């Protein structure tokens, strides 16, 4: 902050606009920090985020956005829009929690409710920061009479539900010029990294039951079908591209050893950095399942077929967000926060080197992430950028109780404000620099060249909103 104040005297016009937007973020910060804490205190699983979604919608409604709730056949999905015409800039928010990660705001494992859900991926911060930025951007657009549309996407069930894919199928991203989002992490970072695409399904085998001792010859074991399939998968593992990851569980292997299983179920996921390579591996996995059914004289069906695309990064958008993140800056821990961070890190083995949350990195490294998100599907359809802000100490991974504890703490909220400031600054650049949007589109076309987005979720599929929580 001190550095920017010094520079204001030199170039007042330019920096005043940036400082004004940062002022707007700061003005609404306490309200949205409180919302992030409320969502954290009442975590909800994918497709069941009724309270969380309503809280965020209410903030946007109060700020004058036109909210459409229940879009793309998902009760907790929504869009919120302000302005009109081009450009159309989209901001993505998430708000779903993870099963089993209920955790108090403390540095020892201590669930609020045993086995309950928790915000181990920090989506309470993700949703609240994006709404905070949207409100600040809206105020700045209107104050300066800048043309264009700002559209917020409330996207449910990121954790295993692919909510964004149903929104893509519903055509909700067709007219968007650029999409911005962020993700909670252990550092403040923008780069040109990507992650892994996933194909997954439940393979359900159906056989013929029989007494396993008196009349085994009458039975055809569904478990045999599953096991032959998985043996074939294990042999396949040697002959797929190096970066492939195949993991599975037998989610149902029959009820009792003395009954030939009439039903068995395999939950199998395959990942690879390239969507088209993954599609080829998936075809071969299906052949393994066919082999299992053929040899065991059973049959199989696929259920909950799902896929998530890898991220297509975008050079010009990463540059804009890099500059924005450097301007937004990191933050410092208070003495109490530093103690909390140290106590959390003491539970990690190994914790690795400590990186202060004041450190900000913006470069062109092409880091290969090993996680996956339906943000990747959006990035195949619209020029998109995602960055991380430090909502938990270095060394902590998402999907852990440590991350869940931090997502409810002041550390998480300080990281959330870094994200909101960055999004607001970056979006304003895009609204006022048409050439950057053109460059982002050209970069998108080059990186995607000749490849098309494929997903295992059919265009007419209904989101499994009534099924078990994701
Ligand atoms: Zn996650
Ligand atoms: Zn996440």
GROMACS .gro file of C-alpha atoms and ligand atoms in nm:
model
  472
    1UNK     CA    1   0.000   0.000   0.000
    2UNK     CA    2   0.281   0.238   0.091
    3UNK     CA    3   0.444   0.186  -0.248
    4UNK     CA    4   0.124   0.268  -0.439
    5UNK     CA    5   0.065   0.583  -0.233
    6UNK     CA    6   0.413   0.700  -0.324
    7UNK     CA    7   0.346   0.645  -0.693
    8UNK     CA    8   0.010   0.823  -0.686
    9UNK     CA    9   0.197   1.153  -0.676
   10UNK     CA   10   0.373   1.059  -1.000
   11UNK     CA   11   0.086   0.925  -1.215
   12UNK     CA   12  -0.235   1.025  -1.038
   13UNK     CA   13  -0.490   0.934  -1.310
   14UNK     CA   14  -0.380   0.571  -1.354
   15UNK     CA   15  -0.329   0.482  -0.991
   16UNK     CA   16  -0.637   0.664  -0.865
   17UNK     CA   17  -0.853   0.425  -1.065
   18UNK     CA   18  -0.673   0.124  -0.919
   19UNK     CA   19  -0.683   0.258  -0.566
   20UNK     CA   20  -1.049   0.348  -0.602
   21UNK     CA   21  -1.139  -0.009  -0.697
   22UNK     CA   22  -0.929  -0.141  -0.408
   23UNK     CA   23  -1.119   0.101  -0.183
   24UNK     CA   24  -1.449  -0.043  -0.305
   25UNK     CA   25  -1.329  -0.397  -0.224
   26UNK     CA   26  -1.222  -0.283   0.123
   27UNK     CA   27  -1.558  -0.114   0.186
   28UNK     CA   28  -1.756  -0.435   0.128
   29UNK     CA   29  -1.495  -0.670   0.274
   30UNK     CA   30  -1.637  -0.703   0.629
   31UNK     CA   31  -1.980  -0.804   0.495
   32UNK     CA   32  -1.844  -1.075   0.263
   33UNK     CA   33  -1.590  -1.196   0.520
   34UNK     CA   34  -1.888  -1.257   0.747
   35UNK     CA   35  -2.065  -1.447   0.467
   36UNK     CA   36  -1.756  -1.666   0.416
   37UNK     CA   37  -1.760  -1.752   0.785
   38UNK     CA   38  -2.135  -1.831   0.779
   39UNK     CA   39  -2.087  -2.069   0.484
   40UNK     CA   40  -1.790  -2.227   0.664
   41UNK     CA   41  -2.000  -2.278   0.979
   42UNK     CA   42  -2.276  -2.449   0.783
   43UNK     CA   43  -2.095  -2.656   0.516
   44UNK     CA   44  -2.310  -2.818   0.246
   45UNK     CA   45  -2.223  -3.091  -0.005
   46UNK     CA   46  -2.249  -3.056  -0.383
   47UNK     CA   47  -2.599  -3.001  -0.531
   48UNK     CA   48  -2.727  -2.951  -0.176
   49UNK     CA   49  -2.574  -2.605  -0.112
   50UNK     CA   50  -2.910  -2.432  -0.064
   51UNK     CA   51  -2.813  -2.200   0.224
   52UNK     CA   52  -2.468  -2.116   0.085
   53UNK     CA   53  -2.602  -2.037  -0.262
   54UNK     CA   54  -2.885  -1.825  -0.116
   55UNK     CA   55  -2.642  -1.622   0.097
   56UNK     CA   56  -2.429  -1.533  -0.206
   57UNK     CA   57  -2.735  -1.461  -0.423
   58UNK     CA   58  -2.868  -1.226  -0.155
   59UNK     CA   59  -2.547  -1.021  -0.152
   60UNK     CA   60  -2.557  -0.983  -0.530
   61UNK     CA   61  -2.931  -0.898  -0.531
   62UNK     CA   62  -2.877  -0.630  -0.267
   63UNK     CA   63  -2.603  -0.482  -0.484
   64UNK     CA   64  -2.845  -0.454  -0.778
   65UNK     CA   65  -2.755  -0.761  -0.983
   66UNK     CA   66  -3.030  -0.946  -1.172
   67UNK     CA   67  -3.019  -1.297  -1.028
   68UNK     CA   68  -3.145  -1.608  -1.210
   69UNK     CA   69  -3.161  -1.898  -0.967
   70UNK     CA   70  -3.190  -2.269  -1.044
   71UNK     CA   71  -3.028  -2.248  -1.389
   72UNK     CA   72  -2.923  -2.555  -1.596
   73UNK     CA   73  -3.156  -2.780  -1.397
   74UNK     CA   74  -2.965  -2.734  -1.071
   75UNK     CA   75  -3.152  -2.567  -0.782
   76UNK     CA   76  -2.830  -2.426  -0.632
   77UNK     CA   77  -2.681  -2.295  -0.960
   78UNK     CA   78  -2.735  -1.928  -1.046
   79UNK     CA   79  -2.621  -1.641  -1.258
   80UNK     CA   80  -2.617  -1.275  -1.152
   81UNK     CA   81  -2.574  -1.003  -1.410
   82UNK     CA   82  -2.525  -0.630  -1.435
   83UNK     CA   83  -2.482  -0.401  -1.738
   84UNK     CA   84  -2.539  -0.481  -2.104
   85UNK     CA   85  -2.362  -0.543  -2.433
   86UNK     CA   86  -1.998  -0.633  -2.499
   87UNK     CA   87  -1.761  -0.718  -2.354
   88UNK     CA   88  -1.909  -0.991  -2.135
   89UNK     CA   89  -1.677  -1.080  -1.847
   90UNK     CA   90  -1.761  -1.384  -1.634
   91UNK     CA   91  -1.656  -1.454  -1.277
   92UNK     CA   92  -1.691  -1.809  -1.139
   93UNK     CA   93  -1.773  -1.886  -0.777
   94UNK     CA   94  -1.799  -2.219  -0.592
   95UNK     CA   95  -1.946  -2.294  -0.250
   96UNK     CA   96  -1.967  -2.673  -0.197
   97UNK     CA   97  -1.797  -2.857   0.090
   98UNK     CA   98  -1.632  -3.200   0.120
   99UNK     CA   99  -1.760  -3.503   0.311
  100UNK     CA  100  -1.587  -3.600   0.634
  101UNK     CA  101  -1.381  -3.281   0.672
  102UNK     CA  102  -1.577  -3.111   0.950
  103UNK     CA  103  -1.319  -2.922   1.157
  104UNK     CA  104  -1.309  -2.653   1.424
  105UNK     CA  105  -1.093  -2.345   1.384
  106UNK     CA  106  -0.805  -2.502   1.572
  107UNK     CA  107  -0.467  -2.659   1.500
  108UNK     CA  108  -0.550  -3.012   1.614
  109UNK     CA  109  -0.789  -3.256   1.444
  110UNK     CA  110  -1.124  -3.172   1.599
  111UNK     CA  111  -1.447  -3.210   1.400
  112UNK     CA  112  -1.745  -2.984   1.474
  113UNK     CA  113  -1.964  -3.283   1.390
  114UNK     CA  114  -1.817  -3.634   1.362
  115UNK     CA  115  -1.804  -3.744   0.998
  116UNK     CA  116  -1.975  -3.423   0.887
  117UNK     CA  117  -1.880  -3.212   0.585
  118UNK     CA  118  -1.624  -2.933   0.595
  119UNK     CA  119  -1.467  -2.667   0.376
  120UNK     CA  120  -1.138  -2.848   0.316
  121UNK     CA  121  -1.112  -2.689  -0.031
  122UNK     CA  122  -1.196  -2.338   0.097
  123UNK     CA  123  -1.495  -2.291  -0.132
  124UNK     CA  124  -1.660  -2.075   0.136
  125UNK     CA  125  -1.378  -1.828   0.060
  126UNK     CA  126  -1.392  -1.892  -0.314
  127UNK     CA  127  -1.761  -1.799  -0.337
  128UNK     CA  128  -1.740  -1.500  -0.101
  129UNK     CA  129  -1.427  -1.346  -0.261
  130UNK     CA  130  -1.573  -1.368  -0.610
  131UNK     CA  131  -1.900  -1.204  -0.497
  132UNK     CA  132  -1.699  -0.931  -0.319
  133UNK     CA  133  -1.503  -0.860  -0.637
  134UNK     CA  134  -1.821  -0.857  -0.848
  135UNK     CA  135  -1.981  -0.595  -0.624
  136UNK     CA  136  -1.670  -0.371  -0.639
  137UNK     CA  137  -1.643  -0.409  -1.019
  138UNK     CA  138  -2.011  -0.325  -1.062
  139UNK     CA  139  -1.973  -0.004  -0.860
  140UNK     CA  140  -1.667   0.101  -1.059
  141UNK     CA  141  -1.830   0.023  -1.397
  142UNK     CA  142  -2.134   0.230  -1.306
  143UNK     CA  143  -1.935   0.519  -1.155
  144UNK     CA  144  -1.727   0.550  -1.471
  145UNK     CA  145  -2.008   0.473  -1.718
  146UNK     CA  146  -1.811   0.183  -1.870
  147UNK     CA  147  -2.001  -0.032  -2.119
  148UNK     CA  148  -2.026  -0.407  -2.091
  149UNK     CA  149  -2.177  -0.696  -1.899
  150UNK     CA  150  -2.048  -0.848  -1.579
  151UNK     CA  151  -2.189  -1.195  -1.518
  152UNK     CA  152  -2.134  -1.392  -1.199
  153UNK     CA  153  -2.174  -1.772  -1.216
  154UNK     CA  154  -2.270  -1.953  -0.898
  155UNK     CA  155  -2.144  -2.303  -0.985
  156UNK     CA  156  -2.249  -2.594  -0.762
  157UNK     CA  157  -2.091  -2.932  -0.695
  158UNK     CA  158  -1.734  -2.873  -0.812
  159UNK     CA  159  -1.624  -3.161  -0.589
  160UNK     CA  160  -1.726  -3.453  -0.806
  161UNK     CA  161  -2.049  -3.314  -0.952
  162UNK     CA  162  -1.921  -3.127  -1.262
  163UNK     CA  163  -2.181  -2.853  -1.211
  164UNK     CA  164  -2.007  -2.628  -1.464
  165UNK     CA  165  -2.045  -2.889  -1.741
  166UNK     CA  166  -2.426  -2.873  -1.710
  167UNK     CA  167  -2.405  -2.493  -1.724
  168UNK     CA  168  -2.191  -2.520  -2.038
  169UNK     CA  169  -2.442  -2.760  -2.194
  170UNK     CA  170  -2.720  -2.510  -2.111
  171UNK     CA  171  -2.538  -2.250  -2.322
  172UNK     CA  172  -2.472  -2.014  -2.032
  173UNK     CA  173  -2.115  -1.937  -2.145
  174UNK     CA  174  -2.184  -1.886  -2.519
  175UNK     CA  175  -2.145  -1.507  -2.530
  176UNK     CA  176  -1.865  -1.466  -2.274
  177UNK     CA  177  -1.535  -1.302  -2.375
  178UNK     CA  178  -1.328  -1.403  -2.073
  179UNK     CA  179  -1.377  -1.593  -1.748
  180UNK     CA  180  -1.189  -1.515  -1.426
  181UNK     CA  181  -1.166  -1.716  -1.109
  182UNK     CA  182  -0.928  -1.813  -0.831
  183UNK     CA  183  -0.876  -2.103  -0.594
  184UNK     CA  184  -0.771  -2.112  -0.229
  185UNK     CA  185  -0.416  -2.239  -0.195
  186UNK     CA  186  -0.093  -2.216   0.002
  187UNK     CA  187   0.055  -1.932  -0.207
  188UNK     CA  188  -0.034  -1.621  -0.407
  189UNK     CA  189   0.038  -1.731  -0.761
  190UNK     CA  190  -0.046  -1.680  -1.130
  191UNK     CA  191   0.118  -1.892  -1.400
  192UNK     CA  192   0.042  -2.087  -1.718
  193UNK     CA  193  -0.004  -2.419  -1.541
  194UNK     CA  194  -0.255  -2.690  -1.618
  195UNK     CA  195  -0.388  -2.998  -1.443
  196UNK     CA  196  -0.531  -3.343  -1.520
  197UNK     CA  197  -0.845  -3.438  -1.710
  198UNK     CA  198  -1.057  -3.718  -1.560
  199UNK     CA  199  -1.298  -3.976  -1.698
  200UNK     CA  200  -1.484  -4.183  -1.442
  201UNK     CA  201  -1.784  -4.408  -1.396
  202UNK     CA  202  -1.941  -4.677  -1.183
  203UNK     CA  203  -1.913  -5.014  -1.361
  204UNK     CA  204  -2.208  -5.220  -1.240
  205UNK     CA  205  -2.189  -5.594  -1.306
  206UNK     CA  206  -2.501  -5.814  -1.293
  207UNK     CA  207  -2.475  -6.192  -1.258
  208UNK     CA  208  -2.683  -6.488  -1.146
  209UNK     CA  209  -2.701  -6.571  -0.774
  210UNK     CA  210  -2.667  -6.927  -0.647
  211UNK     CA  211  -2.567  -7.119  -0.336
  212UNK     CA  212  -2.188  -7.109  -0.349
  213UNK     CA  213  -2.146  -7.469  -0.221
  214UNK     CA  214  -2.463  -7.659  -0.324
  215UNK     CA  215  -2.505  -7.519  -0.678
  216UNK     CA  216  -2.212  -7.299  -0.783
  217UNK     CA  217  -2.254  -7.421  -1.143
  218UNK     CA  218  -2.588  -7.240  -1.155
  219UNK     CA  219  -2.429  -6.909  -1.060
  220UNK     CA  220  -2.253  -6.647  -1.269
  221UNK     CA  221  -2.057  -6.419  -1.039
  222UNK     CA  222  -2.085  -6.041  -1.086
  223UNK     CA  223  -1.773  -6.013  -0.871
  224UNK     CA  224  -1.587  -6.237  -1.120
  225UNK     CA  225  -1.686  -5.995  -1.394
  226UNK     CA  226  -1.548  -5.702  -1.192
  227UNK     CA  227  -1.227  -5.886  -1.102
  228UNK     CA  228  -1.155  -5.995  -1.460
  229UNK     CA  229  -1.213  -5.637  -1.570
  230UNK     CA  230  -0.969  -5.509  -1.308
  231UNK     CA  231  -0.709  -5.774  -1.394
  232UNK     CA  232  -0.727  -5.653  -1.755
  233UNK     CA  233  -0.696  -5.293  -1.629
  234UNK     CA  234  -0.381  -5.387  -1.437
  235UNK     CA  235  -0.230  -5.539  -1.754
  236UNK     CA  236  -0.338  -5.232  -1.951
  237UNK     CA  237  -0.156  -5.006  -1.704
  238UNK     CA  238   0.181  -5.099  -1.859
  239UNK     CA  239   0.071  -5.000  -2.207
  240UNK     CA  240  -0.085  -4.658  -2.160
  241UNK     CA  241   0.095  -4.320  -2.190
  242UNK     CA  242   0.330  -4.254  -1.902
  243UNK     CA  243   0.134  -3.969  -1.737
  244UNK     CA  244  -0.186  -4.175  -1.706
  245UNK     CA  245  -0.327  -4.231  -1.358
  246UNK     CA  246  -0.577  -4.515  -1.308
  247UNK     CA  247  -0.738  -4.565  -0.968
  248UNK     CA  248  -1.039  -4.760  -0.853
  249UNK     CA  249  -1.220  -4.922  -0.564
  250UNK     CA  250  -1.460  -5.218  -0.561
  251UNK     CA  251  -1.749  -5.026  -0.410
  252UNK     CA  252  -1.965  -5.339  -0.392
  253UNK     CA  253  -1.819  -5.690  -0.402
  254UNK     CA  254  -2.123  -5.896  -0.304
  255UNK     CA  255  -2.295  -5.966   0.026
  256UNK     CA  256  -2.157  -6.298   0.155
  257UNK     CA  257  -1.900  -6.558   0.047
  258UNK     CA  258  -2.159  -6.836   0.041
  259UNK     CA  259  -2.378  -6.657  -0.212
  260UNK     CA  260  -2.254  -6.616  -0.570
  261UNK     CA  261  -2.274  -6.237  -0.606
  262UNK     CA  262  -2.554  -6.119  -0.830
  263UNK     CA  263  -2.420  -5.764  -0.817
  264UNK     CA  264  -2.077  -5.600  -0.801
  265UNK     CA  265  -1.967  -5.242  -0.861
  266UNK     CA  266  -1.633  -5.083  -0.951
  267UNK     CA  267  -1.577  -4.707  -0.912
  268UNK     CA  268  -1.294  -4.629  -1.153
  269UNK     CA  269  -1.122  -4.300  -1.243
  270UNK     CA  270  -0.865  -4.239  -1.518
  271UNK     CA  271  -0.662  -3.917  -1.544
  272UNK     CA  272  -0.425  -3.772  -1.804
  273UNK     CA  273  -0.301  -3.418  -1.882
  274UNK     CA  274  -0.449  -3.429  -2.237
  275UNK     CA  275  -0.821  -3.468  -2.297
  276UNK     CA  276  -0.783  -3.645  -2.633
  277UNK     CA  277  -0.528  -3.899  -2.500
  278UNK     CA  278  -0.759  -3.966  -2.208
  279UNK     CA  279  -1.048  -4.040  -2.444
  280UNK     CA  280  -0.837  -4.313  -2.607
  281UNK     CA  281  -0.747  -4.471  -2.270
  282UNK     CA  282  -1.114  -4.464  -2.166
  283UNK     CA  283  -1.212  -4.666  -2.477
  284UNK     CA  284  -0.961  -4.931  -2.373
  285UNK     CA  285  -1.095  -4.937  -2.013
  286UNK     CA  286  -1.440  -5.007  -2.159
  287UNK     CA  287  -1.292  -5.305  -2.347
  288UNK     CA  288  -1.157  -5.439  -2.015
  289UNK     CA  289  -1.510  -5.422  -1.873
  290UNK     CA  290  -1.651  -5.596  -2.181
  291UNK     CA  291  -1.388  -5.868  -2.138
  292UNK     CA  292  -1.490  -5.914  -1.774
  293UNK     CA  293  -1.855  -5.952  -1.867
  294UNK     CA  294  -1.781  -6.186  -2.159
  295UNK     CA  295  -1.557  -6.421  -1.963
  296UNK     CA  296  -1.782  -6.438  -1.657
  297UNK     CA  297  -2.109  -6.454  -1.851
  298UNK     CA  298  -2.238  -6.151  -1.670
  299UNK     CA  299  -2.335  -5.809  -1.804
  300UNK     CA  300  -2.235  -5.460  -1.705
  301UNK     CA  301  -2.385  -5.112  -1.716
  302UNK     CA  302  -2.224  -4.775  -1.667
  303UNK     CA  303  -2.365  -4.531  -1.413
  304UNK     CA  304  -2.267  -4.182  -1.298
  305UNK     CA  305  -2.046  -4.140  -1.604
  306UNK     CA  306  -1.853  -3.820  -1.557
  307UNK     CA  307  -1.556  -3.632  -1.690
  308UNK     CA  308  -1.357  -3.321  -1.614
  309UNK     CA  309  -1.128  -3.149  -1.865
  310UNK     CA  310  -0.771  -3.033  -1.809
  311UNK     CA  311  -0.715  -2.655  -1.797
  312UNK     CA  312  -0.620  -2.464  -2.111
  313UNK     CA  313  -0.417  -2.171  -1.977
  314UNK     CA  314  -0.429  -1.829  -2.143
  315UNK     CA  315  -0.118  -1.611  -2.184
  316UNK     CA  316  -0.273  -1.261  -2.210
  317UNK     CA  317  -0.520  -1.329  -1.927
  318UNK     CA  318  -0.242  -1.468  -1.705
  319UNK     CA  319  -0.043  -1.149  -1.772
  320UNK     CA  320  -0.336  -0.927  -1.674
  321UNK     CA  321  -0.400  -1.126  -1.358
  322UNK     CA  322  -0.028  -1.140  -1.278
  323UNK     CA  323  -0.008  -0.760  -1.282
  324UNK     CA  324  -0.327  -0.742  -1.077
  325UNK     CA  325  -0.196  -0.988  -0.819
  326UNK     CA  326   0.133  -0.799  -0.784
  327UNK     CA  327  -0.063  -0.477  -0.728
  328UNK     CA  328  -0.309  -0.646  -0.489
  329UNK     CA  329  -0.013  -0.779  -0.289
  330UNK     CA  330   0.004  -1.053  -0.031
  331UNK     CA  331  -0.038  -1.000   0.342
  332UNK     CA  332   0.140  -1.043   0.673
  333UNK     CA  333   0.041  -1.267   0.962
  334UNK     CA  334  -0.037  -1.110   1.298
  335UNK     CA  335   0.152  -1.270   1.589
  336UNK     CA  336  -0.152  -1.488   1.671
  337UNK     CA  337  -0.191  -1.592   1.307
  338UNK     CA  338   0.177  -1.680   1.282
  339UNK     CA  339   0.139  -1.903   1.588
  340UNK     CA  340  -0.171  -2.067   1.439
  341UNK     CA  341   0.015  -2.122   1.108
  342UNK     CA  342   0.316  -2.270   1.292
  343UNK     CA  343   0.091  -2.500   1.497
  344UNK     CA  344  -0.087  -2.616   1.181
  345UNK     CA  345   0.247  -2.674   1.004
  346UNK     CA  346   0.371  -2.874   1.304
  347UNK     CA  347   0.103  -3.135   1.221
  348UNK     CA  348   0.251  -3.190   0.871
  349UNK     CA  349   0.524  -3.440   0.798
  350UNK     CA  350   0.717  -3.297   0.625
  351UNK     CA  351   0.597  -2.937   0.638
  352UNK     CA  352   0.861  -2.819   0.389
  353UNK     CA  353   1.008  -2.472   0.369
  354UNK     CA  354   0.796  -2.187   0.507
  355UNK     CA  355   0.684  -1.931   0.249
  356UNK     CA  356   0.533  -1.612   0.393
  357UNK     CA  357   0.188  -1.506   0.263
  358UNK     CA  358   0.344  -1.171   0.166
  359UNK     CA  359   0.519  -1.348  -0.125
  360UNK     CA  360   0.349  -1.306  -0.464
  361UNK     CA  361   0.456  -1.500  -0.775
  362UNK     CA  362   0.347  -1.417  -1.129
  363UNK     CA  363   0.534  -1.590  -1.411
  364UNK     CA  364   0.494  -1.803  -1.720
  365UNK     CA  365   0.586  -2.139  -1.569
  366UNK     CA  366   0.384  -2.431  -1.704
  367UNK     CA  367   0.345  -2.619  -1.379
  368UNK     CA  368   0.167  -2.955  -1.418
  369UNK     CA  369  -0.086  -2.977  -1.138
  370UNK     CA  370  -0.212  -3.322  -1.038
  371UNK     CA  371  -0.561  -3.222  -0.923
  372UNK     CA  372  -0.864  -3.170  -1.146
  373UNK     CA  373  -1.158  -2.927  -1.161
  374UNK     CA  374  -1.458  -2.859  -1.384
  375UNK     CA  375  -1.304  -2.512  -1.432
  376UNK     CA  376  -1.103  -2.703  -1.696
  377UNK     CA  377  -1.421  -2.761  -1.898
  378UNK     CA  378  -1.494  -2.387  -1.896
  379UNK     CA  379  -1.137  -2.316  -2.013
  380UNK     CA  380  -1.198  -2.531  -2.325
  381UNK     CA  381  -1.495  -2.313  -2.418
  382UNK     CA  382  -1.398  -1.957  -2.319
  383UNK     CA  383  -1.060  -1.784  -2.266
  384UNK     CA  384  -1.019  -1.836  -1.891
  385UNK     CA  385  -0.774  -1.777  -1.609
  386UNK     CA  386  -0.749  -1.908  -1.253
  387UNK     CA  387  -0.496  -1.805  -0.987
  388UNK     CA  388  -0.440  -1.901  -0.626
  389UNK     CA  389  -0.429  -1.691  -0.311
  390UNK     CA  390  -0.277  -1.801   0.019
  391UNK     CA  391  -0.565  -1.904   0.242
  392UNK     CA  392  -0.361  -2.162   0.429
  393UNK     CA  393   0.008  -2.182   0.528
  394UNK     CA  394   0.267  -2.327   0.290
  395UNK     CA  395   0.287  -2.704   0.317
  396UNK     CA  396  -0.088  -2.751   0.371
  397UNK     CA  397  -0.279  -2.931   0.092
  398UNK     CA  398  -0.642  -2.879   0.000
  399UNK     CA  399  -0.888  -3.152   0.106
  400UNK     CA  400  -0.736  -3.177   0.455
  401UNK     CA  401  -0.864  -3.085   0.800
  402UNK     CA  402  -0.580  -2.832   0.822
  403UNK     CA  403  -0.713  -2.652   0.514
  404UNK     CA  404  -1.066  -2.666   0.658
  405UNK     CA  405  -0.946  -2.510   0.986
  406UNK     CA  406  -0.775  -2.224   0.799
  407UNK     CA  407  -1.077  -2.164   0.573
  408UNK     CA  408  -1.268  -2.052   0.883
  409UNK     CA  409  -0.984  -1.843   1.025
  410UNK     CA  410  -0.860  -1.488   0.971
  411UNK     CA  411  -0.575  -1.635   0.761
  412UNK     CA  412  -0.831  -1.769   0.517
  413UNK     CA  413  -1.013  -1.437   0.510
  414UNK     CA  414  -0.691  -1.241   0.445
  415UNK     CA  415  -0.623  -1.471   0.147
  416UNK     CA  416  -0.982  -1.421   0.033
  417UNK     CA  417  -0.924  -1.043   0.022
  418UNK     CA  418  -0.607  -1.089  -0.188
  419UNK     CA  419  -0.822  -1.282  -0.435
  420UNK     CA  420  -1.104  -1.023  -0.438
  421UNK     CA  421  -0.861  -0.735  -0.493
  422UNK     CA  422  -0.687  -0.923  -0.776
  423UNK     CA  423  -1.013  -1.018  -0.950
  424UNK     CA  424  -1.144  -0.661  -0.927
  425UNK     CA  425  -0.824  -0.506  -1.067
  426UNK     CA  426  -0.793  -0.766  -1.344
  427UNK     CA  427  -1.158  -0.741  -1.451
  428UNK     CA  428  -1.137  -0.362  -1.476
  429UNK     CA  429  -0.837  -0.397  -1.709
  430UNK     CA  430  -1.037  -0.629  -1.932
  431UNK     CA  431  -1.339  -0.399  -1.941
  432UNK     CA  432  -1.119  -0.108  -2.048
  433UNK     CA  433  -0.872  -0.285  -2.281
  434UNK     CA  434  -1.049  -0.446  -2.580
  435UNK     CA  435  -0.711  -0.535  -2.735
  436UNK     CA  436  -0.633  -0.762  -2.438
  437UNK     CA  437  -0.958  -0.951  -2.491
  438UNK     CA  438  -0.876  -0.992  -2.860
  439UNK     CA  439  -0.529  -1.121  -2.770
  440UNK     CA  440  -0.684  -1.361  -2.516
  441UNK     CA  441  -0.919  -1.498  -2.784
  442UNK     CA  442  -0.630  -1.541  -3.030
  443UNK     CA  443  -0.423  -1.724  -2.764
  444UNK     CA  444  -0.722  -1.945  -2.684
  445UNK     CA  445  -0.766  -2.035  -3.054
  446UNK     CA  446  -0.394  -2.116  -3.090
  447UNK     CA  447  -0.376  -2.335  -2.779
  448UNK     CA  448  -0.692  -2.524  -2.867
  449UNK     CA  449  -0.603  -2.548  -3.238
  450UNK     CA  450  -0.768  -2.846  -3.402
  451UNK     CA  451  -0.892  -2.997  -3.076
  452UNK     CA  452  -1.248  -2.997  -2.952
  453UNK     CA  453  -1.386  -3.019  -2.603
  454UNK     CA  454  -1.521  -3.365  -2.526
  455UNK     CA  455  -1.706  -3.470  -2.215
  456UNK     CA  456  -1.862  -3.801  -2.113
  457UNK     CA  457  -2.162  -3.608  -1.977
  458UNK     CA  458  -2.418  -3.605  -2.263
  459UNK     CA  459  -2.555  -3.264  -2.370
  460UNK     CA  460  -2.909  -3.364  -2.269
  461UNK     CA  461  -2.809  -3.521  -1.934
  462UNK     CA  462  -2.978  -3.393  -1.622
  463UNK     CA  463  -2.757  -3.306  -1.327
  464UNK     CA  464  -2.795  -3.570  -1.052
  465UNK     CA  465  -2.934  -3.315  -0.808
  466UNK     CA  466  -3.164  -3.561  -0.630
  467UNK     CA  467  -2.898  -3.827  -0.581
  468UNK     CA  468  -2.662  -3.863  -0.290
  469UNK     CA  469  -2.457  -3.555  -0.205
  470UNK     CA  470  -2.133  -3.523  -0.400
  471LIG    ZN1  471  -1.139  -2.955  -0.399
  472LIG    ZN1  472  -1.165  -2.663  -0.481
   0.00000   0.00000   0.00000
